[in-house]
Amino acid sequence: MTTTIDKTNPTAILLMHCPDKPGLIALVTDFINTNGGNIVYLDQHVDRIEGVFFMRVEWELEHFVIHRDKIEEYFSTLYAKKYEITYRLYFSDYAPKMAIFVSKMSHCIYDLLARFIAGEWNVHIPVIISNHPDLESVAKRFGIEFHCIPITKENKAEQEAIEHELLQKHKIDFIVLARYMQVVSEDFINKYPNKIINIHHSFLPAFVGAKPYHAAFERGVKLIGATSHYVTTDLDAGPIIEQDITRISHKDTVETLVHKGRDLEKIVLSRAVEKHIDRKVLTYKNKTVLFN
Amino acid sequence: MTTTIDKTNPTAILLMHCPDKPGLIALVTDFINTNGGNIVYLDQHVDRIEGVFFMRVEWELEHFVIHRDKIEEYFSTLYAKKYEITYRLYFSDYAPKMAIFVSKMSHCIYDLLARFIAGEWNVHIPVIISNHPDLESVAKRFGIEFHCIPITKENKAEQEAIEHELLQKHKIDFIVLARYMQVVSEDFINKYPNKIINIHHSFLPAFVGAKPYHAAFERGVKLIGATSHYVTTDLDAGPIIEQDITRISHKDTVETLVHKGRDLEKIVLSRAVEKHIDRKVLTYKNKTVLFN
Amino acid sequence: MTTTIDKTNPTAILLMHCPDKPGLIALVTDFINTNGGNIVYLDQHVDRIEGVFFMRVEWELEHFVIHRDKIEEYFSTLYAKKYEITYRLYFSDYAPKMAIFVSKMSHCIYDLLARFIAGEWNVHIPVIISNHPDLESVAKRFGIEFHCIPITKENKAEQEAIEHELLQKHKIDFIVLARYMQVVSEDFINKYPNKIINIHHSFLPAFVGAKPYHAAFERGVKLIGATSHYVTTDLDAGPIIEQDITRISHKDTVETLVHKGRDLEKIVLSRAVEKHIDRKVLTYKNKTVLFN
Amino acid sequence: MTTTIDKTNPTAILLMHCPDKPGLIALVTDFINTNGGNIVYLDQHVDRIEGVFFMRVEWELEHFVIHRDKIEEYFSTLYAKKYEITYRLYFSDYAPKMAIFVSKMSHCIYDLLARFIAGEWNVHIPVIISNHPDLESVAKRFGIEFHCIPITKENKAEQEAIEHELLQKHKIDFIVLARYMQVVSEDFINKYPNKIINIHHSFLPAFVGAKPYHAAFERGVKLIGATSHYVTTDLDAGPIIEQDITRISHKDTVETLVHKGRDLEKIVLSRAVEKHIDRKVLTYKNKTVLFN
């Protein structure tokens, strides 16, 4: 859950991983404690097979003696280089900027926008992009800028350039594909590594690609699923953030699967987006570490 | 799922129950078949303990020789009296009129309105009533009439009279309490038997009444739930339509329970509302029979 | 659930499917009612895409005027041919004979045997066959005949012939592969169409074949599953009877997946076996219709 | 999961809680690291409302310079007193001794014994006690000592004394009530604080006490549950370890609820027992902290 942001007492959030060795927790917590930081969250994970240590630590900046603009420099100099730590540093009083890409179906975008408008999430949504005009009314309802940028095989490169320009203009931090029915180009994906979240309407890796509900119906499965993942250049094969399923039966048709799947898709996507906004997802190789 | 309504080929829907005896299915299906009706749905249930037969049958009216306005009369004369059948008859080309009551929380109403606006449900929502002004903007976003009718102990009777008048004016068929934080009076409830759907934020009968998330936290449960039920004059004790749960842990606080509960509440409520709109709920004594 | 079998008042169970047309329920229920049968169960399903009608009906034989040995003949003559009905007829006082095939893991077989011994199921288990000697002690504990029939590429045909002979000797009606780690030959499968139930340790069609937990771990899924299905000559592609999943996280290793999967596997397999024993599974094309 | 126990390289497991303050993790990990212990597991939790810090840490003893018999003394002297730490210390090469109490139903005990016999758990089960003779055959099947100790209102005190003597004789560490249909006396409970694990066949706190399936049927719930908890002198009100639910419908009778509930009960109980054996449950006030 996005903690209610106390602007007068912001926190720093450090997401890190490095080769495992004894004393890493002590190292980092000492750095924070001895410099006046009050730790409000700490969760760590050791992957004993890979020999990698993962940690998420969050502390109040109020009495922290290192200025927020200098924390990265200090941490890098004192620890990161020495211990081969890969890290990212965030501040709770910065709300990341999220762009939504949609096509024609509205269930996911309504779920995202309702949470945003209700203030559930520490996020800004300055722009919605679609390859179809259908959902402009949804954007209008919520007062958000909408761009219809239709994509064809021929114009994909140019249109994606326009999209990229828009995203830069709005200083977008990450993109949510809310049932965006277009394969994004490798070029575009490479500009946003682990920053594009997609929802696929199956329990991946089953039913990769188009028409998973038709495929599920054909196969006669008793469960359908949805999977939210970071987009990589490998179709539907990026790091999985969240999955869930719902029970179906022989009474279901493709039409009712599509219907039942909608609730799954929107909830699974929103859970993944929330984890991302809360800085609780760490990606390593092709997997995610999710902090509670 | 609300079947896409083919206005040019509407169906009749019969929900019935009666003392069980052999041949009841044949009786009703014969009535439909021999009069030119094409059955598109039939589901039945026998409660062998109570000795009661329940059925939902739906048929196309196109070639049905009995005029739709006369079906009730014929069915009543020929069968209902003789077999003590309690029944209700609906037509698929009539979209029931639903009123939403809310207070300050928006997650349930957004979920309902998003489905309505997307055309997922065969329903009209002409009016939203609240005891607080907070969600007027939500109503506006969707272009729906909104009335703020604050309730106090002293003015409850008069204010509910105003509500009732509004509901009559709009010819409301049923009411959804979408986290409406007010106990509705017995008088009011009696005007809408099995026509007021509430969402309670616990797996009833655990944590009846106020502050169930606080109670769940205190008890240290490992699951939290939500329950959608018809409102009766017995608090949180009406016939249950739908329930679901989500897993929690010792790491959760009351605040995170409230947060996690929101998704449960909205999905459980919307599933119940959909069943009601689709005429798939039959109430018998204090329980529901739900057709698939 | 296996109904407690009243030997003094057995029931007949008819599982049927045929091209859909009006009046089929009436047809069959009339046949039963007018001949003195008391229907205790009826469930039906219409596949509107395939145009096929499915039904399971169960009635008490006590006052049924047609002798149980003659029911098939009468039903066939009067209805089955005329309406192209494919059907099977069972009697509740006959307990089907089930063989269990195992290898080295005991969780599934213990779950099956505990239910059998407790009298939960209307079944006999006269023989257990394994390609390894490891679980002989389990068979002994429950006093069931055990045969170790090791299979190699070279001896598969002969060994399966021995197995088949054993199954015939015991008049086995169906086979349960309770984590039997051997691919059964086409020849063998063809002798038991829709009569071999397997448990696969993934949510099929994801992770077909060997080492699904390793594959799940590699892919970084957030759910693992298990699938029970009838064995066909297409590996892991037969009609699915039951599936379920459990949630995992980045903290899981292949070892803990295997551990968590065990509970899934045994419960999913036992649910499928129970449905089969209760004559509640109908197979059509490559899918199952499951009656409640 | 019970880690496979490497007898040649045992681990120490420390479960602790104390008033929260900065540096506690560093304190304990330093104590272990600087004395040659290799940490293989660490998980911690801070309850910010209660201001309590919880931790489970496990380290290899091989190169640990403090002898295992002295660890408690050192930890107590150096840290526990100073920081008001409540703790328990375990060693992985000691298999706790568990007694099972049963009555007439066998599903839970079979599930427990199958895991025990398969070597899934690091536990010994020297004795089974029952107030009925029915399940003696189960004990025999697994070669475990069985005592039938019938309880009446009149003889409860004496019979429980006999039970206690048996448990002492076998040096029992904890007791599992595997559908033991007898309320245990306060006296007895007080001898085993947080050492008696019970399975209750409802999602507590709903349906406390006798006949929860009947109560669930009467109420018309759509989910049934099971709850495993430590037994306290407050009936069905002790700290909850694990809960789960399964979906039911209007088609279910009390008989089918009982049937469906069995799988829930046994899995929920076994999960709780496993957590206890693995030393992953910490009790604080009337709640549990469960480590992964």
PDB file of N, CA and C in Angstrom, chain A residues 20 22-23 25-26 29-30 33 38-44 48 251 292, chain D residues 20 22-23 25-26 29-30 33 38-44 48 251 292:
ATOM      1  N   ASP A  20      26.210 -11.850  -1.978  1.00  0.00           N
ATOM      2  CA  ASP A  20      25.942 -12.064  -0.557  1.00  0.00           C
ATOM      3  C   ASP A  20      27.238 -12.247   0.226  1.00  0.00           C
ATOM      4  N   PRO A  22      28.535 -12.002   4.777  1.00  0.00           N
ATOM      5  CA  PRO A  22      28.054 -11.693   6.123  1.00  0.00           C
ATOM      6  C   PRO A  22      28.134 -10.194   6.397  1.00  0.00           C
ATOM      7  N   GLY A  23      27.189  -9.701   7.190  1.00  0.00           N
ATOM      8  CA  GLY A  23      27.294  -8.343   7.693  1.00  0.00           C
ATOM      9  C   GLY A  23      26.692  -7.258   6.820  1.00  0.00           C
ATOM     10  N   ILE A  25      23.503  -6.474   6.184  1.00  0.00           N
ATOM     11  CA  ILE A  25      22.414  -5.740   6.839  1.00  0.00           C
ATOM     12  C   ILE A  25      23.002  -4.748   7.842  1.00  0.00           C
ATOM     13  N   ALA A  26      23.925  -5.236   8.660  1.00  0.00           N
ATOM     14  CA  ALA A  26      24.542  -4.379   9.672  1.00  0.00           C
ATOM     15  C   ALA A  26      25.210  -3.171   9.027  1.00  0.00           C
ATOM     16  N   THR A  29      22.388  -0.759   7.820  1.00  0.00           N
ATOM     17  CA  THR A  29      21.610  -0.178   8.913  1.00  0.00           C
ATOM     18  C   THR A  29      22.505   0.713   9.782  1.00  0.00           C
ATOM     19  N   ASP A  30      23.750   0.331   9.929  1.00  0.00           N
ATOM     20  CA  ASP A  30      24.682   1.190  10.670  1.00  0.00           C
ATOM     21  C   ASP A  30      24.845   2.540   9.974  1.00  0.00           C
ATOM     22  N   ASN A  33      21.613   4.378  10.767  1.00  0.00           N
ATOM     23  CA  ASN A  33      21.432   4.701  12.183  1.00  0.00           C
ATOM     24  C   ASN A  33      22.448   5.720  12.694  1.00  0.00           C
ATOM     25  N   ASN A  38      16.024   7.249  10.930  1.00  0.00           N
ATOM     26  CA  ASN A  38      15.171   6.332  11.671  1.00  0.00           C
ATOM     27  C   ASN A  38      14.544   5.349  10.687  1.00  0.00           C
ATOM     28  N   ILE A  39      14.970   4.083  10.771  1.00  0.00           N
ATOM     29  CA  ILE A  39      14.480   3.070   9.834  1.00  0.00           C
ATOM     30  C   ILE A  39      13.026   2.733  10.127  1.00  0.00           C
ATOM     31  N   VAL A  40      12.175   2.843   9.106  1.00  0.00           N
ATOM     32  CA  VAL A  40      10.763   2.514   9.296  1.00  0.00           C
ATOM     33  C   VAL A  40      10.375   1.246   8.543  1.00  0.00           C
ATOM     34  N   TYR A  41      11.270   0.748   7.725  1.00  0.00           N
ATOM     35  CA  TYR A  41      10.995  -0.479   6.966  1.00  0.00           C
ATOM     36  C   TYR A  41      12.307  -1.137   6.610  1.00  0.00           C
ATOM     37  N   LEU A  42      12.346  -2.455   6.801  1.00  0.00           N
ATOM     38  CA  LEU A  42      13.510  -3.191   6.321  1.00  0.00           C
ATOM     39  C   LEU A  42      13.047  -4.584   5.958  1.00  0.00           C
ATOM     40  N   ASP A  43      13.329  -4.998   4.763  1.00  0.00           N
ATOM     41  CA  ASP A  43      13.064  -6.380   4.376  1.00  0.00           C
ATOM     42  C   ASP A  43      14.212  -6.811   3.487  1.00  0.00           C
ATOM     43  N   GLN A  44      14.635  -8.050   3.707  1.00  0.00           N
ATOM     44  CA  GLN A  44      15.766  -8.501   2.927  1.00  0.00           C
ATOM     45  C   GLN A  44      15.531  -9.924   2.455  1.00  0.00           C
ATOM     46  N   ARG A  48      20.204 -17.986  -2.098  1.00  0.00           N
ATOM     47  CA  ARG A  48      21.398 -18.776  -1.778  1.00  0.00           C
ATOM     48  C   ARG A  48      21.939 -19.518  -2.996  1.00  0.00           C
ATOM     49  N   LYS A 251     -19.301 -24.963 -18.301  1.00  0.00           N
ATOM     50  CA  LYS A 251     -20.430 -24.100 -18.694  1.00  0.00           C
ATOM     51  C   LYS A 251     -19.955 -22.812 -19.350  1.00  0.00           C
ATOM     52  N   ASN A 292       7.261  -7.050   0.845  1.00  0.00           N
ATOM     53  CA  ASN A 292       5.892  -6.972   1.404  1.00  0.00           C
ATOM     54  C   ASN A 292       5.502  -5.521   1.676  1.00  0.00           C
TER      55      ASN A 292
ATOM     56  N   ASP D  20      11.288  -2.600  20.443  1.00  0.00           N
ATOM     57  CA  ASP D  20      12.027  -2.189  19.252  1.00  0.00           C
ATOM     58  C   ASP D  20      12.967  -1.031  19.547  1.00  0.00           C
ATOM     59  N   PRO D  22      16.707   0.950  17.432  1.00  0.00           N
ATOM     60  CA  PRO D  22      17.624   0.836  16.300  1.00  0.00           C
ATOM     61  C   PRO D  22      18.772  -0.119  16.598  1.00  0.00           C
ATOM     62  N   GLY D  23      19.214  -0.819  15.585  1.00  0.00           N
ATOM     63  CA  GLY D  23      20.433  -1.592  15.708  1.00  0.00           C
ATOM     64  C   GLY D  23      20.280  -3.012  16.211  1.00  0.00           C
ATOM     65  N   ILE D  25      19.061  -5.739  14.721  1.00  0.00           N
ATOM     66  CA  ILE D  25      19.525  -6.758  13.770  1.00  0.00           C
ATOM     67  C   ILE D  25      21.049  -6.823  13.782  1.00  0.00           C
ATOM     68  N   ALA D  26      21.657  -5.641  13.715  1.00  0.00           N
ATOM     69  CA  ALA D  26      23.126  -5.575  13.708  1.00  0.00           C
ATOM     70  C   ALA D  26      23.697  -6.244  14.951  1.00  0.00           C
ATOM     71  N   THR D  29      23.226 -10.107  14.575  1.00  0.00           N
ATOM     72  CA  THR D  29      24.017 -10.682  13.479  1.00  0.00           C
ATOM     73  C   THR D  29      25.506 -10.520  13.760  1.00  0.00           C
ATOM     74  N   ASP D  30      25.880  -9.438  14.401  1.00  0.00           N
ATOM     75  CA  ASP D  30      27.287  -9.270  14.790  1.00  0.00           C
ATOM     76  C   ASP D  30      27.715 -10.360  15.771  1.00  0.00           C
ATOM     77  N   ASN D  33      28.090 -13.459  13.604  1.00  0.00           N
ATOM     78  CA  ASN D  33      29.178 -13.380  12.627  1.00  0.00           C
ATOM     79  C   ASN D  33      30.557 -13.345  13.278  1.00  0.00           C
ATOM     80  N   ASN D  38      27.736 -18.952  10.570  1.00  0.00           N
ATOM     81  CA  ASN D  38      27.332 -18.575   9.221  1.00  0.00           C
ATOM     82  C   ASN D  38      25.806 -18.539   9.151  1.00  0.00           C
ATOM     83  N   ILE D  39      25.254 -17.336   9.000  1.00  0.00           N
ATOM     84  CA  ILE D  39      23.787 -17.173   9.003  1.00  0.00           C
ATOM     85  C   ILE D  39      23.199 -17.741   7.711  1.00  0.00           C
ATOM     86  N   VAL D  40      22.243 -18.657   7.854  1.00  0.00           N
ATOM     87  CA  VAL D  40      21.605 -19.240   6.671  1.00  0.00           C
ATOM     88  C   VAL D  40      20.153 -18.786   6.535  1.00  0.00           C
ATOM     89  N   TYR D  41      19.649 -18.093   7.535  1.00  0.00           N
ATOM     90  CA  TYR D  41      18.263 -17.611   7.492  1.00  0.00           C
ATOM     91  C   TYR D  41      18.140 -16.426   8.426  1.00  0.00           C
ATOM     92  N   LEU D  42      17.489 -15.380   7.959  1.00  0.00           N
ATOM     93  CA  LEU D  42      17.168 -14.266   8.848  1.00  0.00           C
ATOM     94  C   LEU D  42      15.877 -13.646   8.354  1.00  0.00           C
ATOM     95  N   ASP D  43      14.931 -13.533   9.221  1.00  0.00           N
ATOM     96  CA  ASP D  43      13.714 -12.802   8.889  1.00  0.00           C
ATOM     97  C   ASP D  43      13.302 -12.036  10.134  1.00  0.00           C
ATOM     98  N   GLN D  44      12.856 -10.813   9.909  1.00  0.00           N
ATOM     99  CA  GLN D  44      12.506 -10.014  11.075  1.00  0.00           C
ATOM    100  C   GLN D  44      11.213  -9.255  10.799  1.00  0.00           C
ATOM    101  N   ARG D  48       5.030  -1.864  14.629  1.00  0.00           N
ATOM    102  CA  ARG D  48       5.230  -0.465  15.001  1.00  0.00           C
ATOM    103  C   ARG D  48       4.166   0.051  15.964  1.00  0.00           C
ATOM    104  N   LYS D 251     -26.153 -25.863  -3.331  1.00  0.00           N
ATOM    105  CA  LYS D 251     -26.353 -27.295  -3.575  1.00  0.00           C
ATOM    106  C   LYS D 251     -25.807 -28.149  -2.439  1.00  0.00           C
ATOM    107  N   ASN D 292       8.583 -16.947   7.133  1.00  0.00           N
ATOM    108  CA  ASN D 292       8.460 -17.685   5.856  1.00  0.00           C
ATOM    109  C   ASN D 292       9.348 -18.909   5.816  1.00  0.00           C
TER     110      ASN D 292
END
